[in-house]
mmCIF file of C-alpha atoms in Angstrom:
data_model
loop_
_atom_site.group_PDB
_atom_site.id
_atom_site.type_symbol
_atom_site.label_atom_id
_atom_site.label_comp_id
_atom_site.label_asym_id
_atom_site.label_seq_id
_atom_site.Cartn_x
_atom_site.Cartn_y
_atom_site.Cartn_z
ATOM 1 C CA UNK A 401 0.000 0.000 0.000
ATOM 2 C CA UNK A 402 1.204 3.574 -0.608
ATOM 3 C CA UNK A 403 2.891 5.298 2.312
ATOM 4 C CA UNK A 404 1.223 8.182 4.099
ATOM 5 C CA UNK A 405 2.462 11.670 3.294
ATOM 6 C CA UNK A 406 5.125 13.225 5.467
ATOM 7 C CA UNK A 407 4.105 16.045 7.800
ATOM 8 C CA UNK A 408 5.619 19.479 8.229
ATOM 9 C CA UNK A 409 9.008 19.399 10.008
ATOM 10 C CA UNK A 410 9.112 15.643 9.675
ATOM 11 C CA UNK A 411 12.611 14.308 10.440
ATOM 12 C CA UNK A 412 14.560 13.189 7.385
ATOM 13 C CA UNK A 413 14.392 9.583 8.610
ATOM 14 C CA UNK A 414 10.596 9.645 8.329
ATOM 15 C CA UNK A 415 10.719 11.404 4.962
ATOM 16 C CA UNK A 416 12.992 8.619 3.695
ATOM 17 C CA UNK A 417 10.531 6.040 4.972
ATOM 18 C CA UNK A 418 7.637 7.800 3.225
ATOM 19 C CA UNK A 419 8.988 7.291 -0.321
ATOM 20 C CA UNK A 420 10.262 4.376 -2.367
ATOM 21 C CA UNK A 421 13.875 4.558 -3.486
ATOM 22 C CA UNK A 422 14.702 3.622 -7.071
ATOM 23 C CA UNK A 423 15.610 -0.097 -7.307
ATOM 24 C CA UNK A 424 19.271 -0.799 -8.004
ATOM 25 C CA UNK A 425 18.534 -2.195 -11.476
ATOM 26 C CA UNK A 426 17.281 1.226 -12.614
ATOM 27 C CA UNK A 427 19.264 3.567 -10.361
ATOM 28 C CA UNK A 428 21.912 5.888 -11.813
ATOM 29 C CA UNK A 429 23.856 7.532 -9.022
ATOM 30 C CA UNK A 430 25.241 10.522 -10.889
ATOM 31 C CA UNK A 431 24.680 13.405 -8.448
ATOM 32 C CA UNK A 432 27.546 14.237 -6.026
ATOM 33 C CA UNK A 433 26.857 15.045 -2.396
ATOM 34 C CA UNK A 434 27.251 18.776 -3.016
ATOM 35 C CA UNK A 435 24.288 18.637 -5.417
ATOM 36 C CA UNK A 436 22.273 16.590 -2.926
ATOM 37 C CA UNK A 437 22.872 19.193 -0.215
ATOM 38 C CA UNK A 438 21.862 21.992 -2.576
ATOM 39 C CA UNK A 439 18.704 20.215 -3.773
ATOM 40 C CA UNK A 440 17.558 19.295 -0.274
ATOM 41 C CA UNK A 441 18.842 22.470 1.431
ATOM 42 C CA UNK A 442 20.623 20.412 4.067
ATOM 43 C CA UNK A 443 24.126 19.839 5.382
ATOM 44 C CA UNK A 444 26.451 16.845 5.421
ATOM 45 C CA UNK A 445 25.167 15.618 8.790
ATOM 46 C CA UNK A 446 21.618 15.468 7.397
ATOM 47 C CA UNK A 447 22.852 13.551 4.353
ATOM 48 C CA UNK A 448 24.463 11.113 6.808
ATOM 49 C CA UNK A 449 21.061 10.660 8.477
ATOM 50 C CA UNK A 450 19.398 10.006 5.109
ATOM 51 C CA UNK A 451 22.061 7.444 4.205
ATOM 52 C CA UNK A 452 21.560 5.740 7.573
ATOM 53 C CA UNK A 453 17.811 5.725 6.810
ATOM 54 C CA UNK A 454 18.403 3.844 3.547
ATOM 55 C CA UNK A 455 19.174 6.449 0.867
ATOM 56 C CA UNK A 456 21.210 4.481 -1.722
ATOM 57 C CA UNK A 457 24.596 5.881 -2.763
ATOM 58 C CA UNK A 458 27.907 4.859 -4.195
ATOM 59 C CA UNK A 459 31.385 6.275 -3.764
ATOM 60 C CA UNK A 460 33.178 7.730 -6.750
ATOM 61 C CA UNK A 461 36.614 9.315 -6.250
ATOM 62 C CA UNK A 462 35.896 9.393 -2.526
ATOM 63 C CA UNK A 463 32.626 11.330 -2.930
ATOM 64 C CA UNK A 464 29.148 9.946 -2.312
ATOM 65 C CA UNK A 465 26.876 10.057 -5.376
ATOM 66 C CA UNK A 466 23.081 9.694 -5.422
ATOM 67 C CA UNK A 467 20.252 9.034 -7.871
ATOM 68 C CA UNK A 468 18.586 12.291 -8.969
ATOM 69 C CA UNK A 469 15.123 10.691 -8.776
ATOM 70 C CA UNK A 470 15.667 9.735 -5.130
ATOM 71 C CA UNK A 471 16.728 13.302 -4.332
ATOM 72 C CA UNK A 472 13.734 14.793 -6.161
ATOM 73 C CA UNK A 473 11.319 12.504 -4.337
ATOM 74 C CA UNK A 474 12.867 13.186 -0.927
ATOM 75 C CA UNK A 475 12.632 16.907 -1.486
ATOM 76 C CA UNK A 476 9.151 16.877 -2.939
ATOM 77 C CA UNK A 477 7.667 14.926 -0.029
ATOM 78 C CA UNK A 478 9.682 16.555 2.753
ATOM 79 C CA UNK A 479 7.102 19.318 3.360
ATOM 80 C CA UNK A 480 9.971 21.550 4.421
ATOM 81 C CA UNK A 481 8.951 24.236 1.858
ATOM 82 C CA UNK A 482 12.597 25.034 1.109
ATOM 83 C CA UNK A 483 13.909 22.200 -1.057
ATOM 84 C CA UNK A 484 14.513 22.693 -4.773
ATOM 85 C CA UNK A 485 11.967 20.025 -5.824
ATOM 86 C CA UNK A 486 9.209 21.598 -3.704
ATOM 87 C CA UNK A 487 9.887 25.078 -5.044
ATOM 88 C CA UNK A 488 10.201 23.798 -8.607
ATOM 89 C CA UNK A 489 6.947 21.864 -8.668
ATOM 90 C CA UNK A 490 5.054 24.553 -6.786
ATOM 91 C CA UNK A 491 6.156 27.092 -9.387
ATOM 92 C CA UNK A 492 5.467 24.636 -12.189
ATOM 93 C CA UNK A 493 1.864 24.067 -11.169
ATOM 94 C CA UNK A 494 0.876 27.639 -10.390
ATOM 95 C CA UNK A 495 -0.884 27.658 -13.762
ATOM 96 C CA UNK A 496 -3.200 24.813 -12.678
ATOM 97 C CA UNK A 497 -5.012 27.074 -10.198
ATOM 98 C CA UNK A 498 -5.556 29.892 -12.705
ATOM 99 C CA UNK A 499 -8.537 30.393 -15.081
ATOM 100 C CA UNK A 500 -8.600 27.680 -17.731
ATOM 101 C CA UNK A 501 -8.920 30.135 -20.634
ATOM 102 C CA UNK A 502 -5.133 30.589 -20.577
ATOM 103 C CA UNK A 503 -4.741 26.851 -21.249
ATOM 104 C CA UNK A 504 -7.212 26.785 -24.148
ATOM 105 C CA UNK A 505 -5.821 29.560 -26.355
ATOM 106 C CA UNK A 506 -3.192 28.978 -29.077
ATOM 107 C CA UNK A 507 0.366 29.111 -27.742
ATOM 108 C CA UNK A 508 3.612 29.029 -29.691
ATOM 109 C CA UNK A 509 6.811 27.305 -28.588
ATOM 110 C CA UNK A 510 10.434 27.387 -29.699
ATOM 111 C CA UNK A 511 10.952 23.620 -29.694
ATOM 112 C CA UNK A 512 14.493 22.239 -29.721
ATOM 113 C CA UNK A 513 15.647 18.714 -28.968
ATOM 114 C CA UNK A 514 19.269 17.634 -28.803
ATOM 115 C CA UNK A 515 19.889 13.981 -29.635
ATOM 116 C CA UNK A 516 23.001 12.289 -28.269
ATOM 117 C CA UNK A 517 24.167 8.819 -29.266
ATOM 118 C CA UNK A 518 25.971 7.138 -26.394
ATOM 119 C CA UNK A 519 28.989 5.071 -27.462
ATOM 120 C CA UNK A 520 28.326 6.112 -31.057
ATOM 121 C CA UNK A 521 29.565 3.695 -33.709
ATOM 122 C CA UNK A 522 29.825 6.270 -36.502
ATOM 123 C CA UNK A 523 27.855 8.395 -38.955
ATOM 124 C CA UNK A 524 24.300 7.206 -39.575
ATOM 125 C CA UNK A 525 20.734 8.544 -40.038
ATOM 126 C CA UNK A 526 18.753 9.747 -37.007
ATOM 127 C CA UNK A 527 15.149 8.713 -36.363
ATOM 128 C CA UNK A 528 13.053 11.065 -34.229
ATOM 129 C CA UNK A 529 9.393 10.926 -33.181
ATOM 130 C CA UNK A 530 8.301 14.430 -34.065
ATOM 131 C CA UNK A 531 5.628 16.686 -32.535
ATOM 132 C CA UNK A 532 2.131 15.490 -33.436
ATOM 133 C CA UNK A 533 -0.034 18.569 -32.898
ATOM 134 C CA UNK A 534 -1.750 19.153 -36.247
ATOM 135 C CA UNK A 535 -4.549 16.659 -35.573
ATOM 136 C CA UNK A 536 -5.241 18.512 -32.316
ATOM 137 C CA UNK A 537 -5.623 21.888 -34.031
ATOM 138 C CA UNK A 538 -1.986 22.972 -33.749
ATOM 139 C CA UNK A 539 0.756 23.566 -36.293
ATOM 140 C CA UNK A 540 4.465 22.913 -36.883
ATOM 141 C CA UNK A 541 6.646 25.333 -38.876
ATOM 142 C CA UNK A 542 10.300 26.160 -39.568
ATOM 143 C CA UNK A 543 11.353 22.539 -39.114
ATOM 144 C CA UNK A 544 15.034 21.579 -39.053
ATOM 145 C CA UNK A 545 15.501 17.815 -38.999
ATOM 146 C CA UNK A 546 18.737 16.083 -37.965
ATOM 147 C CA UNK A 547 21.053 15.248 -40.832
ATOM 148 C CA UNK A 548 22.876 11.917 -40.919
ATOM 149 C CA UNK A 549 26.078 12.064 -38.900
ATOM 150 C CA UNK A 550 27.884 10.836 -35.773
ATOM 151 C CA UNK A 551 27.596 11.699 -32.100
ATOM 152 C CA UNK A 552 24.833 14.241 -31.779
ATOM 153 C CA UNK A 553 22.200 16.144 -33.722
ATOM 154 C CA UNK A 554 19.320 18.554 -33.217
ATOM 155 C CA UNK A 555 15.676 18.804 -34.199
ATOM 156 C CA UNK A 556 14.158 22.282 -34.128
ATOM 157 C CA UNK A 557 10.742 23.699 -34.988
ATOM 158 C CA UNK A 558 8.206 26.358 -34.108
ATOM 159 C CA UNK A 559 5.263 24.500 -32.601
ATOM 160 C CA UNK A 560 1.832 25.975 -31.897
ATOM 161 C CA UNK A 561 -0.504 24.156 -29.538
ATOM 162 C CA UNK A 562 -4.068 24.857 -28.522
ATOM 163 C CA UNK A 563 -6.606 23.550 -26.043
ATOM 164 C CA UNK A 564 -10.207 22.379 -26.144
ATOM 165 C CA UNK A 565 -12.730 21.221 -23.562
ATOM 166 C CA UNK A 566 -13.741 17.692 -24.601
ATOM 167 C CA UNK A 567 -14.552 15.781 -21.387
ATOM 168 C CA UNK A 568 -14.947 12.005 -21.464
ATOM 169 C CA UNK A 569 -18.433 10.948 -22.523
ATOM 170 C CA UNK A 570 -18.341 7.239 -21.647
ATOM 171 C CA UNK A 571 -19.363 6.445 -18.065
ATOM 172 C CA UNK A 572 -17.158 3.339 -18.298
ATOM 173 C CA UNK A 573 -14.070 5.386 -19.186
ATOM 174 C CA UNK A 574 -14.850 7.894 -16.447
ATOM 175 C CA UNK A 575 -15.289 5.102 -13.889
ATOM 176 C CA UNK A 576 -12.006 3.420 -14.826
ATOM 177 C CA UNK A 577 -10.220 6.757 -14.665
ATOM 178 C CA UNK A 578 -11.742 7.594 -11.283
ATOM 179 C CA UNK A 579 -10.877 4.129 -9.936
ATOM 180 C CA UNK A 580 -7.224 4.772 -10.752
ATOM 181 C CA UNK A 581 -7.238 8.229 -9.199
ATOM 182 C CA UNK A 582 -8.834 6.790 -6.055
ATOM 183 C CA UNK A 583 -6.360 3.897 -5.798
ATOM 184 C CA UNK A 584 -3.975 5.984 -3.706
ATOM 185 C CA UNK A 585 -0.800 5.640 -5.764
ATOM 186 C CA UNK A 586 1.785 8.294 -5.021
ATOM 187 C CA UNK A 587 3.308 10.215 -7.920
ATOM 188 C CA UNK A 588 7.113 9.965 -7.908
ATOM 189 C CA UNK A 589 9.971 10.785 -10.244
ATOM 190 C CA UNK A 590 10.933 7.420 -11.761
ATOM 191 C CA UNK A 591 13.426 6.531 -14.546
ATOM 192 C CA UNK A 592 11.729 6.177 -17.916
ATOM 193 C CA UNK A 593 12.990 2.612 -18.376
ATOM 194 C CA UNK A 594 11.388 1.574 -15.086
ATOM 195 C CA UNK A 595 8.114 3.344 -15.866
ATOM 196 C CA UNK A 596 7.475 0.912 -18.713
ATOM 197 C CA UNK A 597 7.093 -1.838 -16.078
ATOM 198 C CA UNK A 598 3.963 -0.405 -14.484
ATOM 199 C CA UNK A 599 3.398 -3.511 -12.380
ATOM 200 C CA UNK A 600 6.724 -2.966 -10.598
ATOM 201 C CA UNK A 601 5.980 0.748 -10.166
ATOM 202 C CA UNK A 602 2.533 0.027 -8.710
ATOM 203 C CA UNK A 603 3.938 -2.679 -6.445
ATOM 204 C CA UNK A 604 5.916 0.100 -4.760
ATOM 205 C CA UNK A 605 2.706 2.061 -4.206
ATOM 206 C CA UNK A 606 3.962 4.640 -6.697
ATOM 207 C CA UNK A 607 2.921 5.914 -10.085
ATOM 208 C CA UNK A 608 4.201 8.106 -12.922
ATOM 209 C CA UNK A 609 2.862 9.445 -16.194
ATOM 210 C CA UNK A 610 4.142 6.569 -18.366
ATOM 211 C CA UNK A 611 3.268 3.808 -15.888
ATOM 212 C CA UNK A 612 -0.209 5.250 -15.275
ATOM 213 C CA UNK A 613 -0.885 5.748 -18.992
ATOM 214 C CA UNK A 614 0.244 2.239 -19.982
ATOM 215 C CA UNK A 615 -1.923 0.711 -17.248
ATOM 216 C CA UNK A 616 -4.971 2.836 -18.007
ATOM 217 C CA UNK A 617 -4.719 2.202 -21.758
ATOM 218 C CA UNK A 618 -4.735 -1.534 -21.008
ATOM 219 C CA UNK A 619 -7.790 -1.097 -18.780
ATOM 220 C CA UNK A 620 -9.602 0.828 -21.515
ATOM 221 C CA UNK A 621 -8.806 -1.849 -24.102
ATOM 222 C CA UNK A 622 -10.009 -4.593 -21.744
ATOM 223 C CA UNK A 623 -13.314 -2.693 -21.519
ATOM 224 C CA UNK A 624 -13.629 -2.758 -25.331
ATOM 225 C CA UNK A 625 -12.229 0.663 -26.281
ATOM 226 C CA UNK A 626 -9.470 1.574 -28.724
ATOM 227 C CA UNK A 627 -6.750 3.151 -26.628
ATOM 228 C CA UNK A 628 -3.000 3.765 -26.721
ATOM 229 C CA UNK A 629 -0.519 5.403 -24.399
ATOM 230 C CA UNK A 630 1.434 8.139 -26.191
ATOM 231 C CA UNK A 631 4.526 10.092 -25.202
ATOM 232 C CA UNK A 632 5.122 13.800 -25.536
ATOM 233 C CA UNK A 633 6.538 16.865 -23.818
ATOM 234 C CA UNK A 634 5.230 19.024 -21.009
ATOM 235 C CA UNK A 635 6.115 22.561 -22.065
ATOM 236 C CA UNK A 636 7.429 25.678 -20.418
ATOM 237 C CA UNK A 637 8.902 23.919 -17.409
ATOM 238 C CA UNK A 638 11.107 26.551 -15.752
ATOM 239 C CA UNK A 639 11.795 28.161 -19.098
ATOM 240 C CA UNK A 640 12.835 24.857 -20.601
ATOM 241 C CA UNK A 641 15.337 24.097 -17.841
ATOM 242 C CA UNK A 642 13.596 20.981 -16.530
ATOM 243 C CA UNK A 643 12.872 18.159 -18.975
ATOM 244 C CA UNK A 644 10.023 16.056 -17.590
ATOM 245 C CA UNK A 645 9.048 12.834 -19.371
ATOM 246 C CA UNK A 646 5.360 12.893 -20.189
ATOM 247 C CA UNK A 647 2.724 10.458 -21.378
ATOM 248 C CA UNK A 648 -1.042 10.298 -21.647
ATOM 249 C CA UNK A 649 -3.741 8.008 -23.037
ATOM 250 C CA UNK A 650 -5.569 8.552 -26.308
ATOM 251 C CA UNK A 651 -8.896 6.713 -26.308
ATOM 252 C CA UNK A 652 -11.838 6.518 -28.720
ATOM 253 C CA UNK A 653 -14.910 7.606 -26.751
ATOM 254 C CA UNK A 654 -18.525 6.456 -27.153
ATOM 255 C CA UNK A 655 -19.212 9.243 -29.673
ATOM 256 C CA UNK A 656 -16.343 8.099 -31.936
ATOM 257 C CA UNK A 657 -14.045 11.016 -31.036
ATOM 258 C CA UNK A 658 -10.566 10.446 -29.645
ATOM 259 C CA UNK A 659 -9.910 12.043 -26.289
ATOM 260 C CA UNK A 660 -6.810 12.519 -24.166
ATOM 261 C CA UNK A 661 -6.536 11.389 -20.548
ATOM 262 C CA UNK A 662 -3.568 13.048 -18.824
ATOM 263 C CA UNK A 663 -4.087 11.197 -15.572
ATOM 264 C CA UNK A 664 -0.672 11.750 -13.991
ATOM 265 C CA UNK A 665 -0.943 15.536 -14.302
ATOM 266 C CA UNK A 666 -4.339 15.346 -12.590
ATOM 267 C CA UNK A 667 -2.748 13.350 -9.768
ATOM 268 C CA UNK A 668 0.200 15.694 -9.404
ATOM 269 C CA UNK A 669 -1.953 18.832 -9.470
ATOM 270 C CA UNK A 670 -4.147 17.378 -6.718
ATOM 271 C CA UNK A 671 -1.042 16.643 -4.651
ATOM 272 C CA UNK A 672 0.454 20.121 -5.051
ATOM 273 C CA UNK A 673 -2.590 22.365 -4.651
ATOM 274 C CA UNK A 674 -6.185 22.004 -3.409
ATOM 275 C CA UNK A 675 -7.347 24.711 -5.836
ATOM 276 C CA UNK A 676 -6.849 22.781 -9.064
ATOM 277 C CA UNK A 677 -10.192 20.994 -9.440
ATOM 278 C CA UNK A 678 -10.997 22.583 -12.813
ATOM 279 C CA UNK A 679 -7.580 21.679 -14.189
ATOM 280 C CA UNK A 680 -7.869 18.115 -12.904
ATOM 281 C CA UNK A 681 -11.173 17.758 -14.760
ATOM 282 C CA UNK A 682 -9.575 19.234 -17.901
ATOM 283 C CA UNK A 683 -7.010 16.428 -17.786
ATOM 284 C CA UNK A 684 -9.769 13.826 -18.107
ATOM 285 C CA UNK A 685 -10.546 13.970 -21.802
ATOM 286 C CA UNK A 686 -9.583 17.467 -22.922
ATOM 287 C CA UNK A 687 -6.391 18.944 -24.358
ATOM 288 C CA UNK A 688 -4.471 21.992 -23.160
ATOM 289 C CA UNK A 689 -1.729 24.100 -24.660
ATOM 290 C CA UNK A 690 1.142 23.149 -22.336
ATOM 291 C CA UNK A 691 1.484 19.651 -23.826
ATOM 292 C CA UNK A 692 3.106 18.757 -27.155
ATOM 293 C CA UNK A 693 2.158 15.191 -28.119
ATOM 294 C CA UNK A 694 4.532 13.161 -30.259
ATOM 295 C CA UNK A 695 4.230 10.177 -32.559
ATOM 296 C CA UNK A 696 5.978 7.930 -29.984
ATOM 297 C CA UNK A 697 4.058 5.193 -28.190
ATOM 298 C CA UNK A 698 3.961 5.286 -24.396
ATOM 299 C CA UNK A 699 6.745 2.759 -23.812
ATOM 300 C CA UNK A 700 8.858 3.581 -26.886
ATOM 301 C CA UNK A 701 11.884 5.896 -27.125
ATOM 302 C CA UNK A 702 11.649 9.287 -28.812
ATOM 303 C CA UNK A 703 14.093 8.071 -31.437
ATOM 304 C CA UNK A 704 17.331 6.308 -32.200
ATOM 305 C CA UNK A 705 20.550 6.554 -34.174
ATOM 306 C CA UNK A 706 21.077 3.889 -36.806
ATOM 307 C CA UNK A 707 24.833 3.582 -36.122
ATOM 308 C CA UNK A 708 24.360 0.336 -34.204
ATOM 309 C CA UNK A 709 25.217 1.568 -30.718
ATOM 310 C CA UNK A 710 23.607 -0.794 -28.171
ATOM 311 C CA UNK A 711 22.939 2.047 -25.720
ATOM 312 C CA UNK A 712 19.722 4.119 -25.830
ATOM 313 C CA UNK A 713 19.887 7.600 -27.288
ATOM 314 C CA UNK A 714 19.731 10.527 -24.876
ATOM 315 C CA UNK A 715 17.160 13.198 -25.610
ATOM 316 C CA UNK A 716 17.398 16.694 -24.121
ATOM 317 C CA UNK A 717 14.398 18.932 -24.776
ATOM 318 C CA UNK A 718 14.517 22.731 -24.514
ATOM 319 C CA UNK A 719 11.024 24.138 -25.045
ATOM 320 C CA UNK A 720 10.493 27.853 -24.544
ATOM 321 C CA UNK A 721 7.403 29.990 -24.914
ATOM 322 C CA UNK A 722 7.404 32.440 -27.821
ATOM 323 C CA UNK A 723 5.882 35.678 -26.604
ATOM 324 C CA UNK A 724 3.401 37.443 -28.840
ATOM 325 C CA UNK A 725 4.718 40.656 -30.375
#
């Protein structure tokens, strides 16, 4: 069962007990202790207490290194109001408590994605799952696609998104969606590779956008509906400085129209603010202008390099709002 939320001024030992650390098979301990102290606004003695409470680490050149997801989750659920994750997500979701009209108007983005081939084996074509906004009333212009080559490449475009209120019609789809929201899973930052195994994620009492979308799409299909989890990008996150993986479910409703269920954003908004009811409802069937869907399936990568490298390609998105003149 999911753990109960930490309370204000909860000791770090209890905060550590309130989350699930990333399993070793998926953990990448890349953040040095100095970064951990900065993210959590704590000193070395407090890091010692977290390590004693189970925070996984590994030594590298005599310095303790930690998984960024573990640090994000500790900070987000610390209720200390000072950690970087708390401040980041609180700022991120300020929009969810504002009037919905801002989320329904057309919005233009400077969309840039850097593709990096790890252990590249040489020059080869790049394959990239591009923005898929036209069928949702948006547009893509000024496209620069990656040319064949080694190492790294970039995709760039001007992308315009828009929103529309299209709530779920089917009582079956609404019930299945509500059942998941009521199940009590806790949203956590989880590596993308692990999110594809939603059973393992749920066994920890946790959830994430990809895990939730894959599970819900399967539930919709079992109920007789055409549904697929799709990946995309959540836009304007700290001016493009924070790249959050995103996924949602596209499902054919009783009236024959396809609708989008962004269930993880509904969960996260509910966790971060009590004044986001209208936005949470918008996530259950409608579209809004802060999401750029792609052509990638929910458990598929955004692309790959055909050089033959066995390691997955790294994708770094930088998506910035284009202000109207």
